[in-house]
Amino acid sequence: MRATLTTARRATLHRRVRFIVGFTITYNVIEAIVAVSAGILASSAALIGFGLDSVVEVLSAAAIAWQFTRKDPERWEKVTVKAIGIAFFALAAYVTVDAVLSLVQADGPDHSPFGLGITALSLLIMPLLAWFEVRTGRELGSKSVMADAKQLILCVYLSGAVFVGLVLNSLLGWWWADSVAALVVAVLAIREGIEAWRGDVESPFEVLEDLGDEDHHAEETIR
């Protein structure tokens, strides 16, 4: 059961949310520029799609930033969550079309050191940022913040898919690998979009957090 927050603590968490979305927007703008540029240079539809996914991340974070600049952020919770749900659907639509076209045209990504670098960097940064946002969202009891954290998790999945696709294509010539993985990400995006639209948003780290809570409870019992 979530404890009642003091006014001072709530203000601190609101500032933390603004920091998270500010960092997310800044990083994803840079990521989009690098990924799209690398995709154009390598003629890689997967990398260009990854860059456009970063744009979706910016839109999701911007929705949260807008909400938490309102005088009463909780009042705008439902409309923000629905906006993030739409962002999930947009991401799923683009990734699906991009992946299917790549498979039909047998158009795999070329070797791209910049592409490998930016996707690897995202695999390091985004999980930490999502974890931080989940903890903040849970303490606030904010479904919109939790939904935005799920956007970051999908970014991690897509980063991994593009990274693995680039590696397998470079080493083994498996041009189709990143497209197949991207279709899996699209299915996840649709599922998360439906949950966000319904307002049924839970932590993407919930299983790990529940295990942590059980361990903590066991330690307290032993003591």
mmCIF file of N, CA and C in Angstrom, residues 99-154:
data_model
loop_
_atom_site.group_PDB
_atom_site.id
_atom_site.type_symbol
_atom_site.label_atom_id
_atom_site.label_comp_id
_atom_site.label_asym_id
_atom_site.label_seq_id
_atom_site.Cartn_x
_atom_site.Cartn_y
_atom_site.Cartn_z
ATOM 1 N N ALA A 99 9.618 -3.322 -41.016
ATOM 2 C CA ALA A 99 10.134 -4.688 -40.975
ATOM 3 C C ALA A 99 9.608 -5.522 -42.139
ATOM 4 N N VAL A 100 8.307 -5.402 -42.431
ATOM 5 C CA VAL A 100 7.714 -6.171 -43.530
ATOM 6 C C VAL A 100 8.325 -5.764 -44.874
ATOM 7 N N LEU A 101 8.481 -4.472 -45.103
ATOM 8 C CA LEU A 101 9.093 -4.009 -46.349
ATOM 9 C C LEU A 101 10.524 -4.520 -46.487
ATOM 10 N N SER A 102 11.272 -4.523 -45.372
ATOM 11 C CA SER A 102 12.650 -5.018 -45.406
ATOM 12 C C SER A 102 12.686 -6.502 -45.760
ATOM 13 N N LEU A 103 11.730 -7.270 -45.191
ATOM 14 C CA LEU A 103 11.684 -8.705 -45.484
ATOM 15 C C LEU A 103 11.290 -8.964 -46.934
ATOM 16 N N VAL A 104 10.282 -8.239 -47.428
ATOM 17 C CA VAL A 104 9.814 -8.429 -48.807
ATOM 18 C C VAL A 104 10.896 -8.057 -49.810
ATOM 19 N N GLN A 105 11.606 -6.971 -49.530
ATOM 20 C CA GLN A 105 12.634 -6.476 -50.448
ATOM 21 C C GLN A 105 13.986 -7.135 -50.216
ATOM 22 N N ALA A 106 14.057 -8.022 -49.182
ATOM 23 C CA ALA A 106 15.331 -8.659 -48.806
ATOM 24 C C ALA A 106 16.403 -7.604 -48.596
ATOM 25 N N ASP A 107 15.997 -6.567 -47.870
ATOM 26 C CA ASP A 107 16.860 -5.399 -47.678
ATOM 27 C C ASP A 107 17.380 -5.373 -46.250
ATOM 28 N N GLY A 108 18.526 -6.023 -46.029
ATOM 29 C CA GLY A 108 19.121 -6.037 -44.694
ATOM 30 C C GLY A 108 20.045 -4.856 -44.491
ATOM 31 N N PRO A 109 20.362 -4.551 -43.224
ATOM 32 C CA PRO A 109 21.240 -3.421 -42.933
ATOM 33 C C PRO A 109 22.689 -3.697 -43.318
ATOM 34 N N ASP A 110 23.378 -2.677 -43.808
ATOM 35 C CA ASP A 110 24.808 -2.792 -44.079
ATOM 36 C C ASP A 110 25.582 -2.618 -42.778
ATOM 37 N N HIS A 111 26.868 -2.939 -42.810
ATOM 38 C CA HIS A 111 27.708 -2.749 -41.630
ATOM 39 C C HIS A 111 27.772 -1.264 -41.278
ATOM 40 N N SER A 112 27.523 -0.942 -40.010
ATOM 41 C CA SER A 112 27.502 0.454 -39.581
ATOM 42 C C SER A 112 28.102 0.598 -38.186
ATOM 43 N N PRO A 113 29.356 1.027 -38.088
ATOM 44 C CA PRO A 113 29.975 1.232 -36.770
ATOM 45 C C PRO A 113 29.202 2.249 -35.920
ATOM 46 N N PHE A 114 28.718 3.323 -36.553
ATOM 47 C CA PHE A 114 27.947 4.326 -35.815
ATOM 48 C C PHE A 114 26.635 3.732 -35.308
ATOM 49 N N GLY A 115 26.003 2.904 -36.141
ATOM 50 C CA GLY A 115 24.766 2.249 -35.726
ATOM 51 C C GLY A 115 24.976 1.315 -34.555
ATOM 52 N N LEU A 116 26.043 0.530 -34.614
ATOM 53 C CA LEU A 116 26.376 -0.361 -33.499
ATOM 54 C C LEU A 116 26.654 0.436 -32.232
ATOM 55 N N GLY A 117 27.353 1.555 -32.386
ATOM 56 C CA GLY A 117 27.706 2.372 -31.226
ATOM 57 C C GLY A 117 26.497 2.988 -30.543
ATOM 58 N N ILE A 118 25.577 3.574 -31.327
ATOM 59 C CA ILE A 118 24.428 4.266 -30.722
ATOM 60 C C ILE A 118 23.442 3.273 -30.118
ATOM 61 N N THR A 119 23.275 2.097 -30.752
ATOM 62 C CA THR A 119 22.367 1.097 -30.166
ATOM 63 C C THR A 119 22.964 0.491 -28.909
ATOM 64 N N ALA A 120 24.282 0.266 -28.898
ATOM 65 C CA ALA A 120 24.940 -0.264 -27.696
ATOM 66 C C ALA A 120 24.840 0.734 -26.544
ATOM 67 N N LEU A 121 25.006 2.021 -26.848
ATOM 68 C CA LEU A 121 24.902 3.050 -25.822
ATOM 69 C C LEU A 121 23.493 3.083 -25.232
ATOM 70 N N SER A 122 22.488 2.941 -26.075
ATOM 71 C CA SER A 122 21.104 2.925 -25.595
ATOM 72 C C SER A 122 20.844 1.723 -24.686
ATOM 73 N N LEU A 123 21.476 0.592 -25.001
ATOM 74 C CA LEU A 123 21.321 -0.601 -24.167
ATOM 75 C C LEU A 123 21.914 -0.404 -22.774
ATOM 76 N N LEU A 124 22.834 0.528 -22.644
ATOM 77 C CA LEU A 124 23.415 0.836 -21.340
ATOM 78 C C LEU A 124 22.619 1.895 -20.580
ATOM 79 N N ILE A 125 22.195 2.942 -21.286
ATOM 80 C CA ILE A 125 21.563 4.093 -20.641
ATOM 81 C C ILE A 125 20.078 3.879 -20.358
ATOM 82 N N MET A 126 19.326 3.381 -21.320
ATOM 83 C CA MET A 126 17.873 3.329 -21.205
ATOM 84 C C MET A 126 17.344 2.435 -20.077
ATOM 85 N N PRO A 127 17.940 1.255 -19.827
ATOM 86 C CA PRO A 127 17.437 0.455 -18.692
ATOM 87 C C PRO A 127 17.574 1.177 -17.357
ATOM 88 N N LEU A 128 18.681 1.885 -17.155
ATOM 89 C CA LEU A 128 18.883 2.628 -15.907
ATOM 90 C C LEU A 128 17.884 3.771 -15.786
ATOM 91 N N LEU A 129 17.660 4.475 -16.894
ATOM 92 C CA LEU A 129 16.717 5.590 -16.878
ATOM 93 C C LEU A 129 15.292 5.089 -16.632
ATOM 94 N N ALA A 130 14.939 3.966 -17.253
ATOM 95 C CA ALA A 130 13.598 3.397 -17.060
ATOM 96 C C ALA A 130 13.395 2.949 -15.618
ATOM 97 N N TRP A 131 14.420 2.321 -15.038
ATOM 98 C CA TRP A 131 14.337 1.874 -13.640
ATOM 99 C C TRP A 131 14.121 3.063 -12.707
ATOM 100 N N PHE A 132 14.845 4.140 -12.945
ATOM 101 C CA PHE A 132 14.727 5.351 -12.138
ATOM 102 C C PHE A 132 13.328 5.949 -12.271
ATOM 103 N N GLU A 133 12.801 5.936 -13.501
ATOM 104 C CA GLU A 133 11.471 6.499 -13.737
ATOM 105 C C GLU A 133 10.376 5.625 -13.114
ATOM 106 N N VAL A 134 10.567 4.298 -13.160
ATOM 107 C CA VAL A 134 9.595 3.395 -12.544
ATOM 108 C C VAL A 134 9.496 3.643 -11.038
ATOM 109 N N ARG A 135 10.637 3.756 -10.386
ATOM 110 C CA ARG A 135 10.634 3.997 -8.938
ATOM 111 C C ARG A 135 9.928 5.314 -8.600
ATOM 112 N N THR A 136 10.183 6.319 -9.419
ATOM 113 C CA THR A 136 9.545 7.618 -9.205
ATOM 114 C C THR A 136 8.048 7.529 -9.448
ATOM 115 N N GLY A 137 7.664 6.877 -10.542
ATOM 116 C CA GLY A 137 6.252 6.743 -10.877
ATOM 117 C C GLY A 137 5.471 5.950 -9.847
ATOM 118 N N ARG A 138 6.085 4.903 -9.308
ATOM 119 C CA ARG A 138 5.409 4.092 -8.302
ATOM 120 C C ARG A 138 5.189 4.879 -7.013
ATOM 121 N N GLU A 139 6.202 5.638 -6.624
ATOM 122 C CA GLU A 139 6.056 6.423 -5.397
ATOM 123 C C GLU A 139 4.992 7.501 -5.556
ATOM 124 N N LEU A 140 4.924 8.087 -6.756
ATOM 125 C CA LEU A 140 3.903 9.103 -7.023
ATOM 126 C C LEU A 140 2.526 8.485 -7.251
ATOM 127 N N GLY A 141 2.519 7.206 -7.622
ATOM 128 C CA GLY A 141 1.258 6.588 -8.006
ATOM 129 C C GLY A 141 0.768 7.118 -9.334
ATOM 130 N N SER A 142 1.712 7.441 -10.244
ATOM 131 C CA SER A 142 1.380 8.064 -11.521
ATOM 132 C C SER A 142 1.423 7.045 -12.653
ATOM 133 N N LYS A 143 0.272 6.769 -13.253
ATOM 134 C CA LYS A 143 0.214 5.841 -14.375
ATOM 135 C C LYS A 143 0.888 6.413 -15.613
ATOM 136 N N SER A 144 0.850 7.725 -15.787
ATOM 137 C CA SER A 144 1.469 8.330 -16.965
ATOM 138 C C SER A 144 2.991 8.192 -16.920
ATOM 139 N N VAL A 145 3.576 8.381 -15.738
ATOM 140 C CA VAL A 145 5.019 8.226 -15.595
ATOM 141 C C VAL A 145 5.411 6.767 -15.825
ATOM 142 N N MET A 146 4.605 5.832 -15.316
ATOM 143 C CA MET A 146 4.873 4.414 -15.520
ATOM 144 C C MET A 146 4.757 4.045 -17.000
ATOM 145 N N ALA A 147 3.777 4.624 -17.686
ATOM 146 C CA ALA A 147 3.609 4.351 -19.112
ATOM 147 C C ALA A 147 4.805 4.866 -19.906
ATOM 148 N N ASP A 148 5.328 6.028 -19.526
ATOM 149 C CA ASP A 148 6.498 6.572 -20.208
ATOM 150 C C ASP A 148 7.705 5.682 -19.967
ATOM 151 N N ALA A 149 7.815 5.102 -18.760
ATOM 152 C CA ALA A 149 8.905 4.169 -18.467
ATOM 153 C C ALA A 149 8.820 2.946 -19.375
ATOM 154 N N LYS A 150 7.592 2.509 -19.674
ATOM 155 C CA LYS A 150 7.428 1.382 -20.588
ATOM 156 C C LYS A 150 7.873 1.744 -21.999
ATOM 157 N N GLN A 151 7.692 2.999 -22.379
ATOM 158 C CA GLN A 151 8.217 3.452 -23.666
ATOM 159 C C GLN A 151 9.737 3.278 -23.696
ATOM 160 N N LEU A 152 10.390 3.604 -22.589
ATOM 161 C CA LEU A 152 11.842 3.453 -22.521
ATOM 162 C C LEU A 152 12.247 1.988 -22.625
ATOM 163 N N ILE A 153 11.459 1.099 -21.985
ATOM 164 C CA ILE A 153 11.754 -0.326 -22.064
ATOM 165 C C ILE A 153 11.623 -0.833 -23.505
ATOM 166 N N LEU A 154 10.593 -0.351 -24.216
ATOM 167 C CA LEU A 154 10.456 -0.738 -25.618
ATOM 168 C C LEU A 154 11.632 -0.219 -26.447
#
